[in-house]
C-alpha cells in the first residue's frame, strides 16, 4: 500500500528533526532504503527537502539515526543493566531472559517501521551505507556481553557452547517474530498477542538452554 504524504500542516519549531526521523523510519520500513527518496521523507514529514540536510549529511546518515541507533540504544541499556546491576543478574534466569526478550519485543512492537527497515537494510545491503561497520558495532556490543553471559549460564547449571550465538538468536528471533509472525495467519485468524510472543520466545530460549545441559 502506497504511503500518502503527510497533511500540509505547520511543523512546530524544534520538532522538525523528530518528524524526519519518524517519517524516515516508517518509509524505510514500508518501501525499503532504495525505494525511499529524501523527497518522499520530506513530504511525509511535512517539511522541505532542503531541511533534511540541515540535520543529516546524507540519506544514509538519516538511515543510521532513524533505524540503527534506536535498536542499539535498547541493546546498550540492557548491556549496562547486565554489567552493573547485581540485583538484575541475581534474578532467576527465566526472569532475566524474559526481561531481555520483552525489551526487544516492546521496541519492535512500538516501532514496526524500525523492524521492517532493519530487515530491509540487511537484505538490500545498500552500497552507500556501511553495513559491515554496523555489523562490527553489533559484534563489539555482544563481545562485551558474552563472557558474563557464559558465567551467568554456568552458575545456573545451564550450558551454552556459544553465548554470543544465544544472544544473536534471541535478538533476531524477537525481531523476525514480531514483524513476520502475524503475516503467517490467514484472514479471520487471530495472531498471538505481544505478551504471548514474549512468553513463548522466553520458553524457547530457556528450555533450549536447559536441554543443552542435559
PDB file of C-alpha atoms in Angstrom:
ATOM      1  CA  UNK A   1       0.000   0.000   0.000  1.00  0.00           C
ATOM      2  CA  UNK A   2       1.496   3.325  -1.047  1.00  0.00           C
ATOM      3  CA  UNK A   3       2.232   5.952   1.558  1.00  0.00           C
ATOM      4  CA  UNK A   4       0.342   9.224   1.365  1.00  0.00           C
ATOM      5  CA  UNK A   5       2.222  12.445   2.082  1.00  0.00           C
ATOM      6  CA  UNK A   6       1.531  13.956   5.454  1.00  0.00           C
ATOM      7  CA  UNK A   7      -1.038  16.721   5.547  1.00  0.00           C
ATOM      8  CA  UNK A   8       0.382  20.163   4.929  1.00  0.00           C
ATOM      9  CA  UNK A   9       0.428  21.466   8.461  1.00  0.00           C
ATOM     10  CA  UNK A  10       2.804  23.849  10.119  1.00  0.00           C
ATOM     11  CA  UNK A  11       5.575  21.927  11.878  1.00  0.00           C
ATOM     12  CA  UNK A  12       6.201  23.342  15.328  1.00  0.00           C
ATOM     13  CA  UNK A  13       9.574  24.891  15.974  1.00  0.00           C
ATOM     14  CA  UNK A  14      12.040  22.349  17.324  1.00  0.00           C
ATOM     15  CA  UNK A  15      10.066  19.300  16.148  1.00  0.00           C
ATOM     16  CA  UNK A  16      11.163  19.043  12.508  1.00  0.00           C
ATOM     17  CA  UNK A  17      14.086  16.712  13.196  1.00  0.00           C
ATOM     18  CA  UNK A  18      11.893  14.232  15.074  1.00  0.00           C
ATOM     19  CA  UNK A  19       9.279  14.393  12.304  1.00  0.00           C
ATOM     20  CA  UNK A  20      12.009  13.496   9.831  1.00  0.00           C
ATOM     21  CA  UNK A  21      13.269  10.605  11.963  1.00  0.00           C
ATOM     22  CA  UNK A  22       9.765   9.182  12.395  1.00  0.00           C
ATOM     23  CA  UNK A  23       8.937   9.527   8.706  1.00  0.00           C
ATOM     24  CA  UNK A  24      12.252   8.043   7.599  1.00  0.00           C
ATOM     25  CA  UNK A  25      11.825   5.048   9.874  1.00  0.00           C
ATOM     26  CA  UNK A  26       8.324   4.364   8.562  1.00  0.00           C
ATOM     27  CA  UNK A  27       9.177   4.811   4.884  1.00  0.00           C
ATOM     28  CA  UNK A  28      12.420   2.816   5.043  1.00  0.00           C
ATOM     29  CA  UNK A  29      10.347   0.019   6.541  1.00  0.00           C
ATOM     30  CA  UNK A  30       7.491   0.243   4.042  1.00  0.00           C
ATOM     31  CA  UNK A  31       9.432   0.937   0.835  1.00  0.00           C
ATOM     32  CA  UNK A  32      12.977  -0.135   1.607  1.00  0.00           C
ATOM     33  CA  UNK A  33      16.083   2.021   1.546  1.00  0.00           C
ATOM     34  CA  UNK A  34      16.469   2.121  -2.229  1.00  0.00           C
ATOM     35  CA  UNK A  35      12.763   2.753  -2.756  1.00  0.00           C
ATOM     36  CA  UNK A  36      12.683   5.779  -0.450  1.00  0.00           C
ATOM     37  CA  UNK A  37      13.940   9.192  -1.531  1.00  0.00           C
ATOM     38  CA  UNK A  38      14.729  12.188   0.620  1.00  0.00           C
ATOM     39  CA  UNK A  39      11.864  13.942  -1.172  1.00  0.00           C
ATOM     40  CA  UNK A  40       9.489  11.181  -0.021  1.00  0.00           C
ATOM     41  CA  UNK A  41      10.668  11.593   3.564  1.00  0.00           C
ATOM     42  CA  UNK A  42      10.321  15.373   3.491  1.00  0.00           C
ATOM     43  CA  UNK A  43       6.807  15.194   2.038  1.00  0.00           C
ATOM     44  CA  UNK A  44       5.745  12.626   4.621  1.00  0.00           C
ATOM     45  CA  UNK A  45       7.174  14.778   7.427  1.00  0.00           C
ATOM     46  CA  UNK A  46       5.546  17.926   6.072  1.00  0.00           C
ATOM     47  CA  UNK A  47       8.815  19.837   5.637  1.00  0.00           C
ATOM     48  CA  UNK A  48      11.024  20.936   2.765  1.00  0.00           C
ATOM     49  CA  UNK A  49      13.579  18.520   1.355  1.00  0.00           C
ATOM     50  CA  UNK A  50      16.372  21.014   1.996  1.00  0.00           C
ATOM     51  CA  UNK A  51      15.624  20.857   5.707  1.00  0.00           C
ATOM     52  CA  UNK A  52      16.771  17.220   5.794  1.00  0.00           C
ATOM     53  CA  UNK A  53      20.320  18.268   5.010  1.00  0.00           C
ATOM     54  CA  UNK A  54      20.342  20.805   7.800  1.00  0.00           C
ATOM     55  CA  UNK A  55      20.251  17.864  10.217  1.00  0.00           C
ATOM     56  CA  UNK A  56      21.722  14.972   8.216  1.00  0.00           C
ATOM     57  CA  UNK A  57      24.553  14.922   5.696  1.00  0.00           C
ATOM     58  CA  UNK A  58      23.002  12.181   3.564  1.00  0.00           C
ATOM     59  CA  UNK A  59      20.183   9.681   3.279  1.00  0.00           C
ATOM     60  CA  UNK A  60      22.476   7.016   4.718  1.00  0.00           C
ATOM     61  CA  UNK A  61      23.117   9.159   7.804  1.00  0.00           C
ATOM     62  CA  UNK A  62      19.364   9.547   8.209  1.00  0.00           C
ATOM     63  CA  UNK A  63      19.038   5.762   7.994  1.00  0.00           C
ATOM     64  CA  UNK A  64      21.604   5.395  10.749  1.00  0.00           C
ATOM     65  CA  UNK A  65      19.831   7.898  13.002  1.00  0.00           C
ATOM     66  CA  UNK A  66      16.292   6.647  12.411  1.00  0.00           C
ATOM     67  CA  UNK A  67      16.779   2.885  12.186  1.00  0.00           C
ATOM     68  CA  UNK A  68      20.098   1.609  13.514  1.00  0.00           C
ATOM     69  CA  UNK A  69      20.705   3.809  16.546  1.00  0.00           C
ATOM     70  CA  UNK A  70      17.330   3.164  18.250  1.00  0.00           C
ATOM     71  CA  UNK A  71      17.985  -0.580  18.247  1.00  0.00           C
ATOM     72  CA  UNK A  72      21.487  -0.133  19.636  1.00  0.00           C
ATOM     73  CA  UNK A  73      20.159   2.102  22.403  1.00  0.00           C
ATOM     74  CA  UNK A  74      17.950  -0.639  23.830  1.00  0.00           C
ATOM     75  CA  UNK A  75      20.745  -3.203  23.484  1.00  0.00           C
ATOM     76  CA  UNK A  76      23.215  -0.908  25.222  1.00  0.00           C
ATOM     77  CA  UNK A  77      20.733  -0.269  28.038  1.00  0.00           C
ATOM     78  CA  UNK A  78      20.364  -3.993  28.570  1.00  0.00           C
ATOM     79  CA  UNK A  79      24.150  -4.451  28.464  1.00  0.00           C
ATOM     80  CA  UNK A  80      24.597  -1.752  31.106  1.00  0.00           C
ATOM     81  CA  UNK A  81      21.949  -3.346  33.307  1.00  0.00           C
ATOM     82  CA  UNK A  82      23.638  -6.702  32.851  1.00  0.00           C
ATOM     83  CA  UNK A  83      27.101  -5.461  33.769  1.00  0.00           C
ATOM     84  CA  UNK A  84      26.264  -3.035  36.586  1.00  0.00           C
ATOM     85  CA  UNK A  85      23.091  -4.269  38.248  1.00  0.00           C
ATOM     86  CA  UNK A  86      23.874  -7.121  40.627  1.00  0.00           C
ATOM     87  CA  UNK A  87      20.211  -7.383  41.621  1.00  0.00           C
ATOM     88  CA  UNK A  88      19.204  -7.819  37.989  1.00  0.00           C
ATOM     89  CA  UNK A  89      21.696 -10.660  37.468  1.00  0.00           C
ATOM     90  CA  UNK A  90      20.583 -12.259  40.734  1.00  0.00           C
ATOM     91  CA  UNK A  91      17.068 -12.817  39.412  1.00  0.00           C
ATOM     92  CA  UNK A  92      16.082 -16.314  38.242  1.00  0.00           C
ATOM     93  CA  UNK A  93      17.406 -16.922  34.749  1.00  0.00           C
ATOM     94  CA  UNK A  94      13.855 -17.175  33.414  1.00  0.00           C
ATOM     95  CA  UNK A  95      13.201 -13.607  34.586  1.00  0.00           C
ATOM     96  CA  UNK A  96      16.440 -12.300  33.087  1.00  0.00           C
ATOM     97  CA  UNK A  97      15.689 -13.879  29.703  1.00  0.00           C
ATOM     98  CA  UNK A  98      12.083 -12.670  29.867  1.00  0.00           C
ATOM     99  CA  UNK A  99      13.211  -9.096  30.571  1.00  0.00           C
ATOM    100  CA  UNK A 100      15.653  -9.143  27.661  1.00  0.00           C
ATOM    101  CA  UNK A 101      13.107 -10.575  25.206  1.00  0.00           C
ATOM    102  CA  UNK A 102      10.375  -8.208  26.432  1.00  0.00           C
ATOM    103  CA  UNK A 103      12.565  -5.135  25.917  1.00  0.00           C
ATOM    104  CA  UNK A 104      13.393  -6.103  22.350  1.00  0.00           C
ATOM    105  CA  UNK A 105       9.791  -7.037  21.553  1.00  0.00           C
ATOM    106  CA  UNK A 106       8.496  -3.799  23.110  1.00  0.00           C
ATOM    107  CA  UNK A 107      10.863  -1.769  20.957  1.00  0.00           C
ATOM    108  CA  UNK A 108       9.915  -3.577  17.763  1.00  0.00           C
ATOM    109  CA  UNK A 109       6.189  -3.673  18.550  1.00  0.00           C
ATOM    110  CA  UNK A 110       6.089   0.075  19.120  1.00  0.00           C
ATOM    111  CA  UNK A 111       8.210   0.754  16.018  1.00  0.00           C
ATOM    112  CA  UNK A 112       7.182  -1.702  13.327  1.00  0.00           C
ATOM    113  CA  UNK A 113       8.764   0.575  10.757  1.00  0.00           C
ATOM    114  CA  UNK A 114      12.063   0.225  12.596  1.00  0.00           C
ATOM    115  CA  UNK A 115      11.947  -3.556  12.428  1.00  0.00           C
ATOM    116  CA  UNK A 116      10.952  -3.672   8.779  1.00  0.00           C
ATOM    117  CA  UNK A 117      13.640  -1.143   7.938  1.00  0.00           C
ATOM    118  CA  UNK A 118      16.327  -3.153   9.732  1.00  0.00           C
ATOM    119  CA  UNK A 119      15.330  -6.282   7.842  1.00  0.00           C
ATOM    120  CA  UNK A 120      15.291  -4.351   4.563  1.00  0.00           C
ATOM    121  CA  UNK A 121      18.772  -2.956   5.176  1.00  0.00           C
ATOM    122  CA  UNK A 122      20.162  -6.414   5.936  1.00  0.00           C
ATOM    123  CA  UNK A 123      18.631  -7.778   2.735  1.00  0.00           C
ATOM    124  CA  UNK A 124      19.420  -4.810   0.473  1.00  0.00           C
ATOM    125  CA  UNK A 125      22.910  -4.008   1.826  1.00  0.00           C
ATOM    126  CA  UNK A 126      22.834  -0.537   0.196  1.00  0.00           C
ATOM    127  CA  UNK A 127      26.116   0.466  -1.406  1.00  0.00           C
ATOM    128  CA  UNK A 128      26.159   3.921   0.201  1.00  0.00           C
ATOM    129  CA  UNK A 129      25.619   2.540   3.698  1.00  0.00           C
ATOM    130  CA  UNK A 130      28.450   0.944   5.668  1.00  0.00           C
ATOM    131  CA  UNK A 131      26.674  -2.279   6.613  1.00  0.00           C
ATOM    132  CA  UNK A 132      29.920  -4.038   7.696  1.00  0.00           C
ATOM    133  CA  UNK A 133      30.628  -1.219  10.165  1.00  0.00           C
ATOM    134  CA  UNK A 134      27.205  -1.747  11.718  1.00  0.00           C
ATOM    135  CA  UNK A 135      27.947  -5.452  11.960  1.00  0.00           C
ATOM    136  CA  UNK A 136      31.239  -4.676  13.700  1.00  0.00           C
ATOM    137  CA  UNK A 137      29.453  -2.364  16.131  1.00  0.00           C
ATOM    138  CA  UNK A 138      26.910  -5.071  16.897  1.00  0.00           C
ATOM    139  CA  UNK A 139      29.661  -7.665  17.336  1.00  0.00           C
ATOM    140  CA  UNK A 140      31.562  -5.413  19.753  1.00  0.00           C
ATOM    141  CA  UNK A 141      28.430  -4.948  21.841  1.00  0.00           C
ATOM    142  CA  UNK A 142      27.854  -8.686  22.042  1.00  0.00           C
ATOM    143  CA  UNK A 143      31.527  -9.353  22.760  1.00  0.00           C
ATOM    144  CA  UNK A 144      31.150  -7.285  25.941  1.00  0.00           C
ATOM    145  CA  UNK A 145      28.089  -9.285  26.942  1.00  0.00           C
ATOM    146  CA  UNK A 146      29.226 -12.822  26.064  1.00  0.00           C
ATOM    147  CA  UNK A 147      31.728 -13.540  28.927  1.00  0.00           C
ATOM    148  CA  UNK A 148      29.364 -12.502  31.744  1.00  0.00           C
ATOM    149  CA  UNK A 149      26.585 -14.354  29.928  1.00  0.00           C
ATOM    150  CA  UNK A 150      28.717 -17.514  29.899  1.00  0.00           C
ATOM    151  CA  UNK A 151      29.462 -17.090  33.619  1.00  0.00           C
ATOM    152  CA  UNK A 152      25.783 -16.494  34.356  1.00  0.00           C
ATOM    153  CA  UNK A 153      24.722 -19.617  32.461  1.00  0.00           C
ATOM    154  CA  UNK A 154      27.417 -21.720  34.111  1.00  0.00           C
ATOM    155  CA  UNK A 155      26.431 -20.580  37.594  1.00  0.00           C
ATOM    156  CA  UNK A 156      22.827 -21.560  36.879  1.00  0.00           C
ATOM    157  CA  UNK A 157      23.758 -25.013  35.640  1.00  0.00           C
ATOM    158  CA  UNK A 158      22.884 -24.101  32.060  1.00  0.00           C
ATOM    159  CA  UNK A 159      25.137 -24.950  29.166  1.00  0.00           C
ATOM    160  CA  UNK A 160      25.808 -22.897  26.071  1.00  0.00           C
ATOM    161  CA  UNK A 161      28.808 -23.618  23.896  1.00  0.00           C
ATOM    162  CA  UNK A 162      28.456 -20.200  22.275  1.00  0.00           C
ATOM    163  CA  UNK A 163      26.815 -17.498  24.445  1.00  0.00           C
ATOM    164  CA  UNK A 164      27.264 -14.964  21.648  1.00  0.00           C
ATOM    165  CA  UNK A 165      25.173 -17.168  19.389  1.00  0.00           C
ATOM    166  CA  UNK A 166      22.457 -17.375  22.052  1.00  0.00           C
ATOM    167  CA  UNK A 167      22.343 -13.568  22.208  1.00  0.00           C
ATOM    168  CA  UNK A 168      22.204 -13.199  18.435  1.00  0.00           C
ATOM    169  CA  UNK A 169      19.471 -15.793  18.054  1.00  0.00           C
ATOM    170  CA  UNK A 170      17.404 -14.185  20.803  1.00  0.00           C
ATOM    171  CA  UNK A 171      17.593 -10.725  19.245  1.00  0.00           C
ATOM    172  CA  UNK A 172      16.967 -11.878  15.675  1.00  0.00           C
ATOM    173  CA  UNK A 173      14.116 -14.164  16.739  1.00  0.00           C
ATOM    174  CA  UNK A 174      12.402 -11.287  18.536  1.00  0.00           C
ATOM    175  CA  UNK A 175      12.663  -9.004  15.508  1.00  0.00           C
ATOM    176  CA  UNK A 176      11.509 -11.538  12.928  1.00  0.00           C
ATOM    177  CA  UNK A 177       8.672 -12.922  15.054  1.00  0.00           C
ATOM    178  CA  UNK A 178       7.145  -9.522  15.766  1.00  0.00           C
ATOM    179  CA  UNK A 179       7.365  -8.494  12.105  1.00  0.00           C
ATOM    180  CA  UNK A 180       6.660 -11.731  10.248  1.00  0.00           C
ATOM    181  CA  UNK A 181       4.633 -13.952  12.576  1.00  0.00           C
ATOM    182  CA  UNK A 182       1.340 -12.033  12.138  1.00  0.00           C
ATOM    183  CA  UNK A 183       1.694 -12.429   8.358  1.00  0.00           C
ATOM    184  CA  UNK A 184       1.562 -16.221   8.729  1.00  0.00           C
ATOM    185  CA  UNK A 185      -2.048 -16.090   9.956  1.00  0.00           C
ATOM    186  CA  UNK A 186      -4.914 -16.108   7.483  1.00  0.00           C
ATOM    187  CA  UNK A 187      -7.771 -13.665   7.333  1.00  0.00           C
ATOM    188  CA  UNK A 188     -10.037 -14.204  10.316  1.00  0.00           C
ATOM    189  CA  UNK A 189      -7.327 -15.911  12.360  1.00  0.00           C
ATOM    190  CA  UNK A 190      -6.147 -14.109  15.469  1.00  0.00           C
ATOM    191  CA  UNK A 191      -2.359 -13.618  15.665  1.00  0.00           C
ATOM    192  CA  UNK A 192      -0.772 -14.028  19.113  1.00  0.00           C
ATOM    193  CA  UNK A 193      -0.556 -11.025  21.388  1.00  0.00           C
ATOM    194  CA  UNK A 194       2.733  -9.380  22.273  1.00  0.00           C
ATOM    195  CA  UNK A 195       2.612 -10.972  25.729  1.00  0.00           C
ATOM    196  CA  UNK A 196       2.204 -14.436  24.223  1.00  0.00           C
ATOM    197  CA  UNK A 197       5.116 -13.863  21.836  1.00  0.00           C
ATOM    198  CA  UNK A 198       7.353 -12.764  24.725  1.00  0.00           C
ATOM    199  CA  UNK A 199       6.389 -15.772  26.838  1.00  0.00           C
ATOM    200  CA  UNK A 200       6.922 -18.266  24.024  1.00  0.00           C
ATOM    201  CA  UNK A 201      10.259 -16.790  22.969  1.00  0.00           C
ATOM    202  CA  UNK A 202      11.373 -16.851  26.600  1.00  0.00           C
ATOM    203  CA  UNK A 203      10.413 -20.525  26.871  1.00  0.00           C
ATOM    204  CA  UNK A 204      12.179 -21.249  23.590  1.00  0.00           C
ATOM    205  CA  UNK A 205      15.444 -19.800  24.889  1.00  0.00           C
ATOM    206  CA  UNK A 206      15.193 -21.090  28.461  1.00  0.00           C
ATOM    207  CA  UNK A 207      14.226 -24.661  27.610  1.00  0.00           C
ATOM    208  CA  UNK A 208      16.785 -24.748  24.826  1.00  0.00           C
ATOM    209  CA  UNK A 209      19.494 -23.843  27.323  1.00  0.00           C
ATOM    210  CA  UNK A 210      18.232 -26.387  29.808  1.00  0.00           C
ATOM    211  CA  UNK A 211      18.142 -29.067  27.142  1.00  0.00           C
ATOM    212  CA  UNK A 212      21.693 -28.369  26.040  1.00  0.00           C
ATOM    213  CA  UNK A 213      22.972 -29.032  29.557  1.00  0.00           C
ATOM    214  CA  UNK A 214      21.265 -32.390  29.985  1.00  0.00           C
TER     215      UNK A 214
END
